[in-house]
Each structure stands twice: as structure tokens, then as C-alpha cells.
Amino acid sequence: MVIMTTTSSLAFLPVLERIAEEMERTPGRGRPADYIPALAARDPRSFGMAVAELDGTVYGVGEWRQPFSAQSITKVFTLALDLAREGDELWEHVGREPSGNPFNSLVQLEYENGIPRNPFINAGALVVTDRLQTRTGDAAGELLAFLRAESGNPALDFDKEIAASETANGDRNAALAHFMASYRNIDNDVPVLLDQYFRQCSVAASCGDLALATTFLARHGIRSDGTRLLTRSQAKQVNAVMLTCGTYDAAGDFAYRVGLPGKSGVGGGIIAVVPGRCTLCVWSPGLDERGNSVAGVAALDRFTTLTGLSVF
Amino acid sequence: MVIMTTTSSLAFLPVLERIAEEMERTPGRGRPADYIPALAARDPRSFGMAVAELDGTVYGVGEWRQPFSAQSITKVFTLALDLAREGDELWEHVGREPSGNPFNSLVQLEYENGIPRNPFINAGALVVTDRLQTRTGDAAGELLAFLRAESGNPALDFDKEIAASETANGDRNAALAHFMASYRNIDNDVPVLLDQYFRQCSVAASCGDLALATTFLARHGIRSDGTRLLTRSQAKQVNAVMLTCGTYDAAGDFAYRVGLPGKSGVGGGIIAVVPGRCTLCVWSPGLDERGNSVAGVAALDRFTTLTGLSVF
Amino acid sequence: MVIMTTTSSLAFLPVLERIAEEMERTPGRGRPADYIPALAARDPRSFGMAVAELDGTVYGVGEWRQPFSAQSITKVFTLALDLAREGDELWEHVGREPSGNPFNSLVQLEYENGIPRNPFINAGALVVTDRLQTRTGDAAGELLAFLRAESGNPALDFDKEIAASETANGDRNAALAHFMASYRNIDNDVPVLLDQYFRQCSVAASCGDLALATTFLARHGIRSDGTRLLTRSQAKQVNAVMLTCGTYDAAGDFAYRVGLPGKSGVGGGIIAVVPGRCTLCVWSPGLDERGNSVAGVAALDRFTTLTGLSVF
Amino acid sequence: MVIMTTTSSLAFLPVLERIAEEMERTPGRGRPADYIPALAARDPRSFGMAVAELDGTVYGVGEWRQPFSAQSITKVFTLALDLAREGDELWEHVGREPSGNPFNSLVQLEYENGIPRNPFINAGALVVTDRLQTRTGDAAGELLAFLRAESGNPALDFDKEIAASETANGDRNAALAHFMASYRNIDNDVPVLLDQYFRQCSVAASCGDLALATTFLARHGIRSDGTRLLTRSQAKQVNAVMLTCGTYDAAGDFAYRVGLPGKSGVGGGIIAVVPGRCTLCVWSPGLDERGNSVAGVAALDRFTTLTGLSVF
């Protein structure tokens, strides 16, 4: 069941195997996201989990090399890529406080004059993508290049079918983008921005790919090739935003149960960071009512309980 | 300037001294809370900071032995005392998600049928006190006994003048309590509850006292006498709620800058936890517009920057 | 079935009789208010309707002489009594816009700094009672004296059992009062105010009594003894507030169906004004989901359809 | 100053002249809408007022034959045109309750699942236009034909410059339309709908034109050629919606001061209906903070005071 890609330390392998066995025996798994057909078709019993260590070792259990739709997990990487380019100026256009409301809510956006509460609600991610697009001319391409480089997987790509489905169901995000544009907090044309945004969300990647791509956050900002993407302080900041805002309206609950910076996506994936130690990525398509993978949260909960590696 | 109370390790003393000097040179300090006269009269230039190590060593700089009004900092202790008694049942009556709104807001309370979002907004703290009152018959007395025992300071006490002022300005909290009572989420008579609540808030304690009283959270639930107050898991949970909800509507910002579980009060104090390592308490009465001590947040920010002790 | 009290014109008697027959044949009636036992016990099949003409003639059908709990209908009279005393200054403390939210909502009150949207939501009625209490020292007594004089019924009185039940279930109104007091928009002590308020709501009166007591609004401000309570302009204003805000969150629907200034109460009564012509009061205890009498609204709808007496 | 177009009864001419003189002497006029240049350029001292009697007589004072931008006044006509075609089914897609919030608010739309509160807030007018577009294939053309026929003015037309400006500033309305589309409450493609909507708003017409075009509401549904557009009941319903929702967040105030069904536009025009008697249209570009013409409301207030023609 386990495939190891390098020969270095596999410290957490026994823990992953135990978790995989427990998950096997657990019945309920929630329901896959059903707003687009390609997500709804996934089997809720699928499960994979990977650990990436600081030296680039990656290993896992279950379907840890099976690509799935990364969705909102990509928000972490676009945040890091834009923060690396513009620094603190970004925070004049998006906040870093928990939203206290379901992830699509327009209410707080209206009260706060078009400034989204944080980069991980859809409105905030649209702002980050808009700014990265202004700076690079191809935000989605920038993201893809980064993910390929960090994961070492040149085949990693967008899923055109999913991107098209997102576009066809894009009225809520179009509303958010036009609404913020009415407050002059969006620079690009809304259709251009939405195209960039939906392509990003459509990235297909495996637990192994995403665990590796996240290691710069466990290495305090250093990429896999040894260059620095973020300052130590910025890396800490991204981790802080993940912990307080990374799992929609369940950030408090996630902090309470798992106690690690994490970010979930409606494709059923969750990445998590143990600063200075390793990263994790877990995937299982069945979601709870707040949009987080049921088995994914449970597996991370078990991981921190069994290893004592919570930040608290 | 520094007074040490024991002879054991004083590892962070040079850091505290450096921070105190920096604060001395920093001009702006915000404004003390002005809703009651006794708080408004405090000098915004006052500053004290203490560290308590796991073995009970405590030391500090500035006015670290000067009592001040603990206010909302006490919410951490009543939460722990009630959680120790009733366990997870508490979470059916109060949530653990960030509120996403200023700390007195009634809006979310109405949307969520009288269940406050977390134990650190006023509504949530009223629920916790109500439940502790039901279980003990004297919630404020229970809190006082705990603080005296943990700080080793039998002179620690309520400030009757402050409690009376709070009562005279208590309409907002009375509204919250009656509102939740209309949803059957308050058991005790509202005037009895408010009396208990305002007495708790009025506790006068020093940075040294409060740092010591918080050490059970750095010791994963173990009190100063070696007995267990909270399970390891519960202690982790209280830390998680502090990190995500401990500083009113600025929890994200605090996590981003300081990166430690913390809890502030409008008296100008802030406690913070370095799990497994030590606790801190800082005090300076000038507040920012979100109700947190300006110099207090700055000092903790410097502490984690200088020591690298952030959880991220 | 019909009892006439004077020998003058009974122009609308045939219409009332026809409506009563139609109501007899109509099955559904909604459910009586159930938050206090004395209201819940009423028979939803009860029905009465009265017309009062400008000269003081009053007549009706069904149980039009049976006293019922006037509840929020009394808000019209306290508004008129306070407006007569203080004039436009009142409008600095309460608005006259529809609330756009269910009648107990605290949300808008918070956004608008403790100024209720209109005098007919509970918060607004509390403000009006508070101001009348400040001016008279006995707001409820003032109301009772007015109702007795206008209806010519000296036996009209408070219902002590209902007032006591309201007090026992008064947490929501206590929350509203304390909340507005925190904005300095309540002058009297909250318990004193609530006592006055709940006594007013408890007034027991019949359709005949209330139709007569309302005639000053059809006479452009002139009381039954020929003295003037309100200026012509003020009387028009009270009618306007009734039309736009008189039936909780269903004011638009009531205007659309009935087309008359009206005010309902959870006791199942509704008063309505045909300016310059007559007043109506209908009673049937079964309520719809927005708190208005099902048969009452239906009967008024039929009245304006059959007579063409809508203001539109 | 007065021009009469027919020789029949000119009953209200002396009143109009008196009002025009009073307005001449009144200094403050508010500020023209400034979100598009063509509106901002209008002189706030401009003033015109017209009365149309049931027989088609129309007369006025001031610039009553000067075309101005009708803007939201057109919402009354599209409502009537759609209601005439689909009847009560419309009310399953848009409510008829006051919004209780400023006219662009997305908040209530979110709470109420994409069903706007009434046809006169922008969201509601977009739904009405969408439905009329589905039924006619050319909602704006349908409106234009109706206005030309009722006013007898074949030169009445869209203002292409204004329509283009609206489109260029259309993000807020685009957000509303996409948002409702996400709830499946919009049938047409959003860009098509917005084009139709902005053309409607751009209609340029004079006080005389609009007073005439409104007479079907004073004639209980009968058009100028004697055919019936609306049933008597539907005409009453449109009047009721105008009274409770016709002046943005100031409907209560307008009912209180003027006491007539009315509808305002940000071009500075207001139409009003005296059911069974006549219609009025007044125009002056300076607006108050809630988007209603300052001199327009004042002139209508004077009209009902001087004539006693309020519905109350």
C-alpha cells in the first residue's frame, strides 16, 4: 500500500499506516461537492495521505499519488506568490481576520466596503488573483509553474473540464468580483479575472504533489531549490492566516481538533503544516456541511493526537 | 528595573529588558478604556511584562508586580474551570469559531439562536459564567480561589469600585444576557449572573500573578501543585480557542504578528502561552481601536521575533 | 347575530354580515399565539368585526362585543398620546421607516445606534412608552384613561394575568430595552419601563371598543368629545406610519391586499382606518406566520374589495 | 410661466403656481447624482411640475416640458407591463415588502435566497425586466412603446449617452444580477439583461410626459385609449407598492410627509398618484442623501397640504 519515493527518513510511515487502517474501518464519509458533475462523481471512500519532510522526502498511504481537484488549496500558493511580489501592500486590499460567516457571504463584504476579510474566502482569493494577474499577466501560469517546480512533477496541470464547469456555474463568483469592482478593489476585467481564477481552482494534483509544494511553509519560506520565496516573517504570517482562516467557517473547530495551519478545498483535499518539521496532505472527497473533507479532518486529528505534533 | 523572585533559570530576562527599553523609546500608546472612570484614569505610559517558566519561576520588567484590572483575561480561567467540570457538554451552549464582528455584536447571536460563537466574546463568557455558577453556586469565588492558588498570592482580590462601575454601565451585557435567556441559553437569573460576571471582570492582578496563573496551559493542563485541571487535549483546545478568538476582532492580526495563543483585556493586559515552554503577561493601559493594548501587542510581537518562539 | 348600539346610519351592516357568513364557511384560521398560555387558549374559530362611524355609531357582527387582548394595537394609541405631548421631537428617538425584518430583530437596532426604525416594532414602542412615562409618570394609566373615554366603556381594563405572563416571558423585550439604554435612548429604569409596557399590551377590549377608540384618526385628530388630540397633519402621519409599518413584516402585503392604514396585535385583533369615513376592528385569534390574524386580514381584504374603500 | 396643452379643467393650476413661487424662494436643493457625468451636470436649481387629469388634460409650471432622465421612475411601468402579462406568478420571484435598507443592499437578498424584497429596489427591477424580456424579447422596446403611446409623444426616446455611462458604471447591478442568477432567479444572460435594464433607465421624458404615462394608475388600470392594462385590483396593488416601497429607504418618510403613492428616480424626478383624481410629476435634479429630489419631495408635500388630497 505504501510507496516511498526516496530512501531517507520515513519517520511518520507507521502513523500513516495506522490512520489508513482506521479510516478503512470508519463508515461515514460525507458527500462529495455536487455543484459540478466532475466533483460529484468522485467516490467518497477514496482516501490518500502523504507526508513531505523538509529534505524533500515524500511518502504516503492509500491513493496518495492519485491526482484530485486541488480547488481552494491553491489559494495558499497564489497568496504566497503575490505576497512575495508586493509584500505588505497586499494587506490594504484584503484583510487577515476570520470571516465568521459561510465562505461565500456577501454581507461582510458590503459592510467593509469591498475589502474581503481574508485571502481564503472566495472574495479574498479573487482579489489576490487579480493582483497577481496585474503583476504577472498570467496568474494561473505562474501558479502552475510554481507547483510543477516544487512538486517535481512536470505533468501537473489544469483540468479543462473542471475549469469549464466552474465557469458555467460561476455566477456567485462573478457577483463577488463585480461587487468588489464597484468598490474599485478589482483591477482587471471581470471575465479575464474569472478565467484566471477558475483555471487555478481546476489544478489537478496528488497528495504527494501538494505536500511537496507546501514544504516552503515548513522551511520558513525557502523553496525546494534553496532560494527564498518568502521572508521568515511572511512564511509565519501565511501559516497564521491558514490556522485562523484556512477551513471556511470551521477554522476554530479545525484549530481545536487538529491544531495545525491547514487549508482545505471542496475537492476533498487538505494541506497542513508542522512548522520546522514537515507538511501533510490528505484527500477524501466526502465533505461535511461546512465544505471540509470528513475523513481528511479526522485523519489529521488522529495524526496530531498520535504524534503530539500540534502547535499548541 | 528587574526583580527576580526565584533563583532558577531566567532565560528570557535579557529579551525582556531589551523590549522594555524599546518600549520606553516608543511614543504612541493608544488610549485607556474610557467607559468606566477607574480604567480611564490609568497612565498609558505604564508598562510591565513578566515571564513564568514551567517550574514556577517568574520574573519581569517594568511595573510587572503592579496590580491592574484583569477584565476579559479572566475569561480564560472561567472557561478552563467550567470545561474541567462539564467537559464537551459546554460546546453545545457556546461555539468555538471566531466571531468576525466586534466583540459586543448581537447580530450573529440572533442568527445563531442565542448560541454565542465562542467563549471569549462577552455573550460567550456570560454563558460560561452562567454554567459555572450553576455548577458551583459561586462562579466568581471559584475563579478567585483558583487565581490565588496558582499565583501564590492570597492578597489577589476583586476591585469593588470597578465591579460597581461595570454594573452601572452594564446595559449592553444585560441586553446580551436577557437575549440569550429568551433562547433558554441562560439558567440563572440575569441580575445574579451579571453580579457574578462583573465581579470576575474586576479582578486586580499583576503581570506576575497572571503569568503564573496561566502556566497550567503551558503545562498541558497540570496545575502548580501537580494535580491535573484539564486533560492534555482540553488544554490544547483552550490554547486553540485563544489563538483564534482571544483578541476580539483582531485575532487574525494577533496570530499574524505574535503567533501565540493569547487573551487580552480592556484593562490593558494580555496573557500569552508558549506551549511546553513558558507563559507571558504584559500590561500597558493604552488600547488600539479594537480594544487591545498597543504596547502589549508590540511587546509580544518583539518577543516572538527576538526568540523565534512563535508556534508557526 | 347583529347587535346595533345606536339608531343612526348602519351603512356597512350588510357588508359585515356577508363577510361574517363567508368567514363561517372558511376552514383554515392559523394558530393563536402560543408564547403565553392565556393567548394560546383562545379558540381560533372566534370571529368578530365592528365598524365605527364618525358620529360615534358602532355596530358589528360575530363576537364584536367580546373583549380580547389588544396587545400591539395599543401601540397606535401610545404613539398618538406621546405625539400629542411632545410633537416632532419624538422622531429624533424613533424612526418612521419600515423595518424590513421580523418584528423583534435586534440587527437594525445595532446598525442604527439604538434608534428603532418605527414606533410599531417592539423596540420603537418601548421608546414611545419610555417617553410617555417620562412626561406623565404613568404611561399605562394615561392609555387606559384614553381608551375608556373614547370607547365610552369604563369597565375596559388591563388583564393582570396576561401582564404577569408577559413579564415572565419578557427576556426579549428586556434585552431590547437594555440595549437601547446602552445607547442612552431609554430614560427610565428598565424594570419600571417593562412594567408599564406589559400592562399596556395586556389591555382587554372588544372590537367595538377599539373601533370607537380609533375614530380620532378617521376624524383627522378630533376626539369623541370634539376636542383635538392631534393636528390634522399629525393624524395623517399616524395613518401613514400604520400603512407602512402596522403589520410587522407584512406591511407591504397588507397595503397590497387591504389598502388601508391598519395595526395588528398577536391577540388576533386588527384596527383599520378609512380616513374621513369610518374605522374598523376585526378579531380572530388564529395567526399567520408573520403574526397577523388570518381571518382578520381576509375580512378586511373582503371589506375593501366589496366597498371599494381602499385608499388606493 | 405656465403652458396649458388643452382647454379643459385646470383645477390645480393656482396651486402649482404658488408652489413654483415658493420653490423659487427656497435656497437649498441638494446635489445631483454624481455617479455618471451626464446626471452630475444638471443644474440643481431646475424645477418643473405637471398635473395630468383623468381626461388627459396636462399642464404645469417651470420646466415641465423639459426632458430629464427618468431612471427608476421607469420601474413602475415595467412592473405594470409585466404584471399585465403574467399576473400573480410574478410575486413568486419578487416580494412586495419594504426593504428596510439602502436601495443597493445585497444583505437581504442573501438572507432571502435571491428573491428581492420588492420590484423597486434595483435587484427587484432587474427581476421584473428579466421576466418582461423573456415574455417579449425586447423589454426596453416594450417600455418605450408604452410611454410614447400614453404620453402622446413619439419623440420620447432612450438617451444613448446615459445608457453607455450606466453600463460603464454597472458593476453593482452586474453583481446583483449574477447573484440572483446563482439562485436561478434570472433567466436571461446577464449582459443581455443589463443592456435592457440600462436602456430602460436612460429614458428621457418630461414631467408632462410622465404625468400622462402614469394616469392609468389613477384610472384604476385603464390606458389613455380606453383599453384596460391592469385589473382594478392590480392597479391598486401597484399603487400600494409605490406607497410602501417607491422612494428607496425613505418610503415611510414620504408616506408621512406626502401621503401619496409615488416613485422617485436619481435623475431628480418623482411621479405621484391621486387615485381616481389625477397624477403628478415633479422634477428637480438636486437629491437628498437617500436619493430623492429635495425640491420634488417638498413640492409634493406642499401640494397635498394645500389641496388636502393625501390618501390619509
Coordinates of C-alpha atoms in Angstrom, one line a residue, chain B residues 103-270:
Chain B
F103 CA -16.9 41.9 20.4
N104 CA -20.3 43.1 21.6
S105 CA -22.2 42.3 18.4
L106 CA -25.8 41.0 18.8
V107 CA -26.1 40.2 15.1
Q108 CA -24.6 36.8 15.0
L109 CA -26.2 35.8 18.2
E110 CA -29.6 36.4 16.6
Y111 CA -28.7 34.4 13.5
E112 CA -27.5 31.6 15.6
N113 CA -30.4 31.3 18.0
G114 CA -28.7 32.5 21.1
I115 CA -25.6 30.3 20.9
P116 CA -22.6 32.7 21.1
R117 CA -19.8 32.0 18.6
N118 CA -17.0 31.5 21.2
P119 CA -16.3 31.8 25.0
F120 CA -14.3 35.0 24.7
I121 CA -16.9 37.4 23.2
N122 CA -19.0 38.8 26.0
A123 CA -22.0 36.7 25.2
G124 CA -20.0 33.6 25.3
A125 CA -18.3 34.5 28.6
L126 CA -21.7 35.2 30.1
V127 CA -22.8 31.6 29.1
V128 CA -19.6 30.1 30.6
T129 CA -20.1 32.1 33.9
D130 CA -23.8 31.1 33.9
R131 CA -22.8 27.4 33.7
L132 CA -20.0 27.6 36.2
Q133 CA -22.4 29.4 38.5
T134 CA -25.0 26.6 38.2
R135 CA -22.3 24.0 39.0
T136 CA -20.6 25.8 41.9
G137 CA -23.1 28.4 43.3
D138 CA -20.3 30.9 43.3
A139 CA -18.5 31.3 40.0
A140 CA -16.6 34.4 41.0
G141 CA -15.4 32.8 44.2
E142 CA -14.3 29.7 42.3
L143 CA -12.2 32.0 40.0
L144 CA -10.7 33.9 42.8
A145 CA -9.6 30.7 44.7
F146 CA -8.0 29.4 41.5
L147 CA -6.1 32.6 40.8
R148 CA -4.9 32.9 44.4
A149 CA -3.7 29.3 44.4
E150 CA -1.9 29.4 41.1
S151 CA -0.3 32.8 41.6
G152 CA 0.6 32.1 45.2
N153 CA -0.8 35.5 46.0
P154 CA -3.5 35.4 48.8
A155 CA -4.0 39.1 48.5
L156 CA -5.3 38.9 45.0
D157 CA -8.9 40.2 45.0
F158 CA -11.9 41.8 43.3
D159 CA -11.9 45.5 42.9
K160 CA -15.2 46.6 44.3
E161 CA -15.1 50.0 42.8
I162 CA -14.6 48.6 39.3
A163 CA -17.3 46.0 39.8
A164 CA -19.7 48.7 40.8
S165 CA -18.8 50.8 37.8
E166 CA -19.3 47.9 35.5
T167 CA -22.7 47.3 37.0
A168 CA -23.7 50.9 36.5
N169 CA -22.6 50.6 32.8
G170 CA -24.0 47.2 32.4
D171 CA -26.9 47.7 29.9
R172 CA -25.1 46.1 27.0
N173 CA -24.3 42.9 28.9
A174 CA -27.8 42.9 30.5
A175 CA -29.2 43.0 26.9
L176 CA -26.9 40.1 25.9
A177 CA -27.9 38.0 28.9
H178 CA -31.7 38.7 28.5
F179 CA -31.4 38.0 24.8
M180 CA -29.8 34.6 25.4
A181 CA -32.2 33.9 28.2
S182 CA -35.0 34.3 25.6
Y183 CA -33.4 31.4 23.7
R184 CA -33.2 29.4 27.0
N185 CA -29.4 29.5 26.9
I186 CA -29.0 31.2 30.4
D187 CA -30.1 29.3 33.5
N188 CA -29.6 31.8 36.3
D189 CA -31.5 35.0 37.0
V190 CA -30.0 37.7 34.9
P191 CA -29.1 40.1 37.8
V192 CA -27.4 37.2 39.7
L193 CA -25.4 36.3 36.6
L194 CA -24.4 39.9 35.9
D195 CA -23.2 40.3 39.5
Q196 CA -21.0 37.2 39.2
Y197 CA -19.8 38.3 35.8
F198 CA -18.8 41.9 36.7
R199 CA -17.0 40.7 39.9
Q200 CA -14.9 38.3 37.8
C201 CA -14.0 41.1 35.4
S202 CA -13.0 43.3 38.3
V203 CA -10.2 41.0 39.5
A204 CA -7.0 43.1 40.1
A205 CA -3.8 41.1 39.5
S206 CA -0.2 41.8 38.3
C207 CA 1.6 40.6 35.3
G208 CA 3.5 38.2 37.6
D209 CA 0.2 36.8 39.1
L210 CA -1.4 36.3 35.7
A211 CA 1.6 34.7 34.1
L212 CA 1.8 32.2 36.9
A213 CA -1.9 31.5 36.8
T214 CA -1.7 30.7 33.1
T215 CA 1.1 28.2 33.4
F216 CA -1.3 25.2 33.5
L217 CA -1.9 25.9 29.8
A218 CA 1.8 25.7 29.0
R219 CA 2.0 22.5 31.1
H220 CA -0.8 20.9 29.1
G221 CA -3.3 21.0 31.9
I222 CA -1.3 20.5 35.1
R223 CA -1.7 22.9 37.9
S224 CA 1.1 24.3 40.0
D225 CA 0.6 21.7 42.7
G226 CA 1.0 18.9 40.2
T227 CA -2.7 18.0 40.0
R228 CA -4.4 17.9 36.7
L229 CA -7.1 20.6 35.9
L230 CA -7.6 19.8 32.2
T231 CA -6.8 16.8 30.0
R232 CA -3.9 17.3 27.6
S233 CA -6.5 17.5 24.8
Q234 CA -8.6 20.1 26.7
A235 CA -5.5 22.3 27.4
K236 CA -4.7 22.2 23.7
Q237 CA -8.3 23.2 22.9
V238 CA -8.2 26.2 25.2
N239 CA -4.9 27.3 23.5
A240 CA -6.6 26.9 20.1
V241 CA -9.6 29.0 21.1
M242 CA -7.2 31.6 22.5
L243 CA -5.3 31.8 19.2
T244 CA -8.4 32.0 17.0
C245 CA -10.6 34.1 19.3
G246 CA -8.5 35.7 22.0
T247 CA -8.1 39.3 20.9
Y248 CA -11.7 40.4 19.9
D249 CA -11.9 41.2 16.2
A250 CA -8.1 41.2 15.8
A251 CA -7.4 37.5 16.3
G252 CA -6.1 37.1 12.8
D253 CA -3.8 40.1 13.2
F254 CA -2.5 38.9 16.5
A255 CA -1.8 35.4 15.1
Y256 CA -0.1 37.0 12.2
R257 CA 2.1 39.3 14.3
V258 CA 2.6 37.4 17.5
G259 CA 1.8 33.8 16.6
L260 CA 1.0 32.6 20.1
P261 CA -2.3 31.8 21.9
G262 CA -3.2 35.0 23.8
K263 CA -6.0 36.7 25.6
S264 CA -6.4 40.5 26.1
G265 CA -8.5 42.6 28.4
V266 CA -9.6 46.2 28.2
G267 CA -7.6 46.9 31.3
G268 CA -4.6 46.7 29.0
G269 CA -3.3 43.3 29.9
I270 CA -2.5 40.4 27.6

